[in-house]
């Protein structure tokens, strides 16, 4: 027993020492050397203590993690399936209901001025984006690193159609979504056969291609300056009738879209298509051996995610009044991916993680500088504690036992 | 076309190479309707390669695999996509290591196997977003079918548990039940007895025997040794190093010396001194 403990300790020490060496090597160029530019002469200064600090910090952090290891775990397959405890479902349902009521009543709170509502609108746009990526990444298990491209396609579709063809926002909205979904289908069909990291690279390349086109096709996209003066949607008589201002109405528009998308995703998760996504993520080969058309199933998830990003992009363009390629870089994809990873695979979790990642820096601009550090730390912790996601639990979409008790009730568990 | 013994599957000159290695060399055999055909051979004989070719996971460069379904033209399996082979031709397989949807419930595993029916029944998914009656009917039929096979394979008590949490023997049974839910014409079992203890093998034999009476179901059984085969198989094909060396009833195979040679690696021509029962 004591010997085993010693062994663990020594292995933890060796492990931590190794990590510290890597940290020291990385710290030499990152922290140890600094470029001084004073006037015309530039020179390097050496900050050797910083290398030691970095190595020591990593050493102790790694050592700490080794001792925490017994409490970390990847959920075994069996525990990923939650039960159907009615009390838990009631709790979950009422929390969801409260969240929806809060979102609906938000413009009436006294602290919610136009500025506040405008930021809430931005958060909801990201919730929409994350909802789409959630389908692709968490349901179907496809890693899409070019997701911001579909966001861009939706946004530029709205910008270009409204400016060049003077279509209204309401006409642009469906076109943006369908166009993005169409692009999703078009780029996914040749690369969807690739698995895992190959698909990730292909989508990453697509994202960069769209970025390059946006920057360089100056006559159409306006290059790096982007397109300005995109009209906001007109709400016709609605704003007069309800005596609400345009900001609130716009907020309700995106809220309605998010709720609709959530309901859609929730429902489709209980239909054969949603179950097929889950099965695909679990075992693709078994799916094929049972006669599931895995290509079509993957494409449906990919196109649906792209379509939701297209809708989000259209609303984003209308909110900003300005789109430029800088809004649709890989960093944007990474941000949405982080939201999805932290979101607990359900809509509420996604909303909360969006508030944490997008909202907090919006309201506390001083924290913006630390956003990436915070995201990095949170992701490392998530990897350590739950390598398969903060929560990948799912409730079964059908249930036999209820049927046994009451043979005539519907087969679908609500 | 439903009579026992009519040809169901014709494999002719099947050859599969991996680089310089010839895994299956010019294998021909026939599986007949409503019979259990066994592919027997030691490790590395090419049984699983034959199965992977049949189910479209490998593309054999040489050979023809015809499945006679009662239509005027047979299915040419070597030209079909994997999921078409399962869905249209009805060749459903299990795997040597069960490939279940571990994080889904046992019932859901059986429902996913009926995906094609459900999609058709739901008139494609988007329409059924609002629980139309015909989708509900299709879903109910799917659960009824699942329920039937859960009962047949004695799995109903674990229906709502995660498939990945079941014991190994139950996982094996679930995989066969799932294959049955996909309504196979030809059920291919890849070493269903591997990793089971004696009692579980007896249970498996009983279940296979019961499946034989199933309407219009034929079985292709892959096995390492004759013990499970001799009691359930009608017809045995012995593979060794990629070549079909024997083809006949279990009794004929037992009496053959080529099989024993294959198992104890005696070069052709040398005398066999060991007991014949090694292989049997």
mmCIF file of N, CA and C in Angstrom, chain A residues 226-267:
data_model
loop_
_atom_site.group_PDB
_atom_site.id
_atom_site.type_symbol
_atom_site.label_atom_id
_atom_site.label_comp_id
_atom_site.label_asym_id
_atom_site.label_seq_id
_atom_site.Cartn_x
_atom_site.Cartn_y
_atom_site.Cartn_z
ATOM 1 N N UNK A 226 -15.790 46.079 -45.424
ATOM 2 C CA UNK A 226 -17.110 45.483 -45.256
ATOM 3 C C UNK A 226 -18.208 46.315 -45.879
ATOM 4 N N UNK A 227 -19.415 46.034 -45.465
ATOM 5 C CA UNK A 227 -20.594 46.715 -45.996
ATOM 6 C C UNK A 227 -21.274 47.428 -44.842
ATOM 7 N N UNK A 228 -21.536 48.718 -45.049
ATOM 8 C CA UNK A 228 -22.145 49.501 -43.978
ATOM 9 C C UNK A 228 -23.573 49.869 -44.352
ATOM 10 N N UNK A 229 -24.226 50.501 -43.425
ATOM 11 C CA UNK A 229 -25.577 51.032 -43.625
ATOM 12 C C UNK A 229 -26.566 49.961 -44.063
ATOM 13 N N UNK A 230 -26.552 48.845 -43.338
ATOM 14 C CA UNK A 230 -27.551 47.805 -43.591
ATOM 15 C C UNK A 230 -28.818 48.215 -42.847
ATOM 16 N N UNK A 231 -29.951 48.254 -43.544
ATOM 17 C CA UNK A 231 -31.156 48.733 -42.874
ATOM 18 C C UNK A 231 -31.609 47.786 -41.772
ATOM 19 N N UNK A 232 -32.127 48.363 -40.695
ATOM 20 C CA UNK A 232 -32.727 47.524 -39.653
ATOM 21 C C UNK A 232 -34.117 47.121 -40.103
ATOM 22 N N UNK A 233 -34.630 46.048 -39.580
ATOM 23 C CA UNK A 233 -35.962 45.625 -40.024
ATOM 24 C C UNK A 233 -37.011 46.635 -39.599
ATOM 25 N N UNK A 234 -38.031 46.782 -40.422
ATOM 26 C CA UNK A 234 -39.142 47.641 -40.026
ATOM 27 C C UNK A 234 -40.220 46.747 -39.445
ATOM 28 N N UNK A 235 -40.816 47.188 -38.387
ATOM 29 C CA UNK A 235 -41.822 46.364 -37.736
ATOM 30 C C UNK A 235 -43.229 46.850 -38.055
ATOM 31 N N UNK A 236 -43.335 47.599 -39.155
ATOM 32 C CA UNK A 236 -44.636 48.048 -39.636
ATOM 33 C C UNK A 236 -45.443 48.700 -38.525
ATOM 34 N N UNK A 237 -46.669 48.283 -38.382
ATOM 35 C CA UNK A 237 -47.540 48.941 -37.413
ATOM 36 C C UNK A 237 -47.291 48.420 -35.999
ATOM 37 N N UNK A 238 -46.467 47.372 -35.903
ATOM 38 C CA UNK A 238 -46.324 46.695 -34.620
ATOM 39 C C UNK A 238 -45.799 47.634 -33.541
ATOM 40 N N UNK A 239 -44.835 48.471 -33.910
ATOM 41 C CA UNK A 239 -44.235 49.324 -32.888
ATOM 42 C C UNK A 239 -45.229 50.387 -32.428
ATOM 43 N N UNK A 240 -46.093 50.831 -33.340
ATOM 44 C CA UNK A 240 -47.103 51.785 -32.923
ATOM 45 C C UNK A 240 -48.141 51.126 -32.042
ATOM 46 N N UNK A 241 -48.538 49.922 -32.426
ATOM 47 C CA UNK A 241 -49.615 49.251 -31.726
ATOM 48 C C UNK A 241 -49.199 48.869 -30.309
ATOM 49 N N UNK A 242 -47.958 48.413 -30.137
ATOM 50 C CA UNK A 242 -47.552 47.928 -28.824
ATOM 51 C C UNK A 242 -46.822 48.989 -28.026
ATOM 52 N N UNK A 243 -46.589 50.145 -28.608
ATOM 53 C CA UNK A 243 -45.849 51.223 -27.965
ATOM 54 C C UNK A 243 -44.498 50.730 -27.437
ATOM 55 N N UNK A 244 -43.907 49.774 -28.155
ATOM 56 C CA UNK A 244 -42.568 49.333 -27.795
ATOM 57 C C UNK A 244 -41.603 49.940 -28.801
ATOM 58 N N UNK A 245 -40.398 50.180 -28.333
ATOM 59 C CA UNK A 245 -39.468 50.758 -29.281
ATOM 60 C C UNK A 245 -38.823 49.658 -30.120
ATOM 61 N N UNK A 246 -38.097 50.091 -31.097
ATOM 62 C CA UNK A 246 -37.579 49.170 -32.094
ATOM 63 C C UNK A 246 -36.580 48.176 -31.499
ATOM 64 N N UNK A 247 -35.806 48.645 -30.510
ATOM 65 C CA UNK A 247 -34.816 47.761 -29.880
ATOM 66 C C UNK A 247 -35.510 46.578 -29.220
ATOM 67 N N UNK A 248 -36.594 46.868 -28.510
ATOM 68 C CA UNK A 248 -37.315 45.790 -27.847
ATOM 69 C C UNK A 248 -37.917 44.825 -28.857
ATOM 70 N N UNK A 249 -38.478 45.379 -29.922
ATOM 71 C CA UNK A 249 -39.094 44.516 -30.930
ATOM 72 C C UNK A 249 -38.049 43.619 -31.583
ATOM 73 N N UNK A 250 -36.881 44.210 -31.827
ATOM 74 C CA UNK A 250 -35.811 43.426 -32.428
ATOM 75 C C UNK A 250 -35.386 42.299 -31.489
ATOM 76 N N UNK A 251 -35.339 42.632 -30.200
ATOM 77 C CA UNK A 251 -35.015 41.622 -29.193
ATOM 78 C C UNK A 251 -36.037 40.493 -29.231
ATOM 79 N N UNK A 252 -37.315 40.864 -29.329
ATOM 80 C CA UNK A 252 -38.345 39.828 -29.357
ATOM 81 C C UNK A 252 -38.259 38.993 -30.629
ATOM 82 N N UNK A 253 -37.840 39.623 -31.714
ATOM 83 C CA UNK A 253 -37.692 38.863 -32.958
ATOM 84 C C UNK A 253 -36.671 37.741 -32.783
ATOM 85 N N UNK A 254 -35.475 38.111 -32.292
ATOM 86 C CA UNK A 254 -34.443 37.076 -32.168
ATOM 87 C C UNK A 254 -34.813 36.091 -31.075
ATOM 88 N N UNK A 255 -35.492 36.558 -30.023
ATOM 89 C CA UNK A 255 -35.938 35.635 -28.975
ATOM 90 C C UNK A 255 -36.906 34.612 -29.556
ATOM 91 N N UNK A 256 -37.836 35.093 -30.378
ATOM 92 C CA UNK A 256 -38.793 34.172 -30.997
ATOM 93 C C UNK A 256 -38.054 33.166 -31.872
ATOM 94 N N UNK A 257 -37.038 33.647 -32.610
ATOM 95 C CA UNK A 257 -36.293 32.725 -33.469
ATOM 96 C C UNK A 257 -35.557 31.684 -32.641
ATOM 97 N N UNK A 258 -34.952 32.127 -31.526
ATOM 98 C CA UNK A 258 -34.219 31.184 -30.676
ATOM 99 C C UNK A 258 -35.179 30.161 -30.087
ATOM 100 N N UNK A 259 -36.337 30.632 -29.613
ATOM 101 C CA UNK A 259 -37.291 29.695 -29.016
ATOM 102 C C UNK A 259 -37.785 28.700 -30.058
ATOM 103 N N UNK A 260 -38.029 29.203 -31.266
ATOM 104 C CA UNK A 260 -38.482 28.335 -32.350
ATOM 105 C C UNK A 260 -37.411 27.297 -32.678
ATOM 106 N N UNK A 261 -36.163 27.770 -32.780
ATOM 107 C CA UNK A 261 -35.061 26.857 -33.088
ATOM 108 C C UNK A 261 -34.911 25.826 -31.980
ATOM 109 N N UNK A 262 -35.054 26.266 -30.720
ATOM 110 C CA UNK A 262 -34.922 25.335 -29.590
ATOM 111 C C UNK A 262 -36.011 24.278 -29.643
ATOM 112 N N UNK A 263 -37.240 24.729 -29.902
ATOM 113 C CA UNK A 263 -38.345 23.782 -29.971
ATOM 114 C C UNK A 263 -38.116 22.789 -31.107
ATOM 115 N N UNK A 264 -37.630 23.306 -32.216
ATOM 116 C CA UNK A 264 -37.351 22.462 -33.375
ATOM 117 C C UNK A 264 -36.302 21.406 -33.028
ATOM 118 N N UNK A 265 -35.210 21.865 -32.400
ATOM 119 C CA UNK A 265 -34.127 20.947 -32.065
ATOM 120 C C UNK A 265 -34.597 19.916 -31.051
ATOM 121 N N UNK A 266 -35.385 20.405 -30.078
ATOM 122 C CA UNK A 266 -35.881 19.490 -29.049
ATOM 123 C C UNK A 266 -36.751 18.414 -29.676
ATOM 124 N N UNK A 267 -37.618 18.847 -30.579
ATOM 125 C CA UNK A 267 -38.544 17.906 -31.192
ATOM 126 C C UNK A 267 -37.815 16.922 -32.101
#
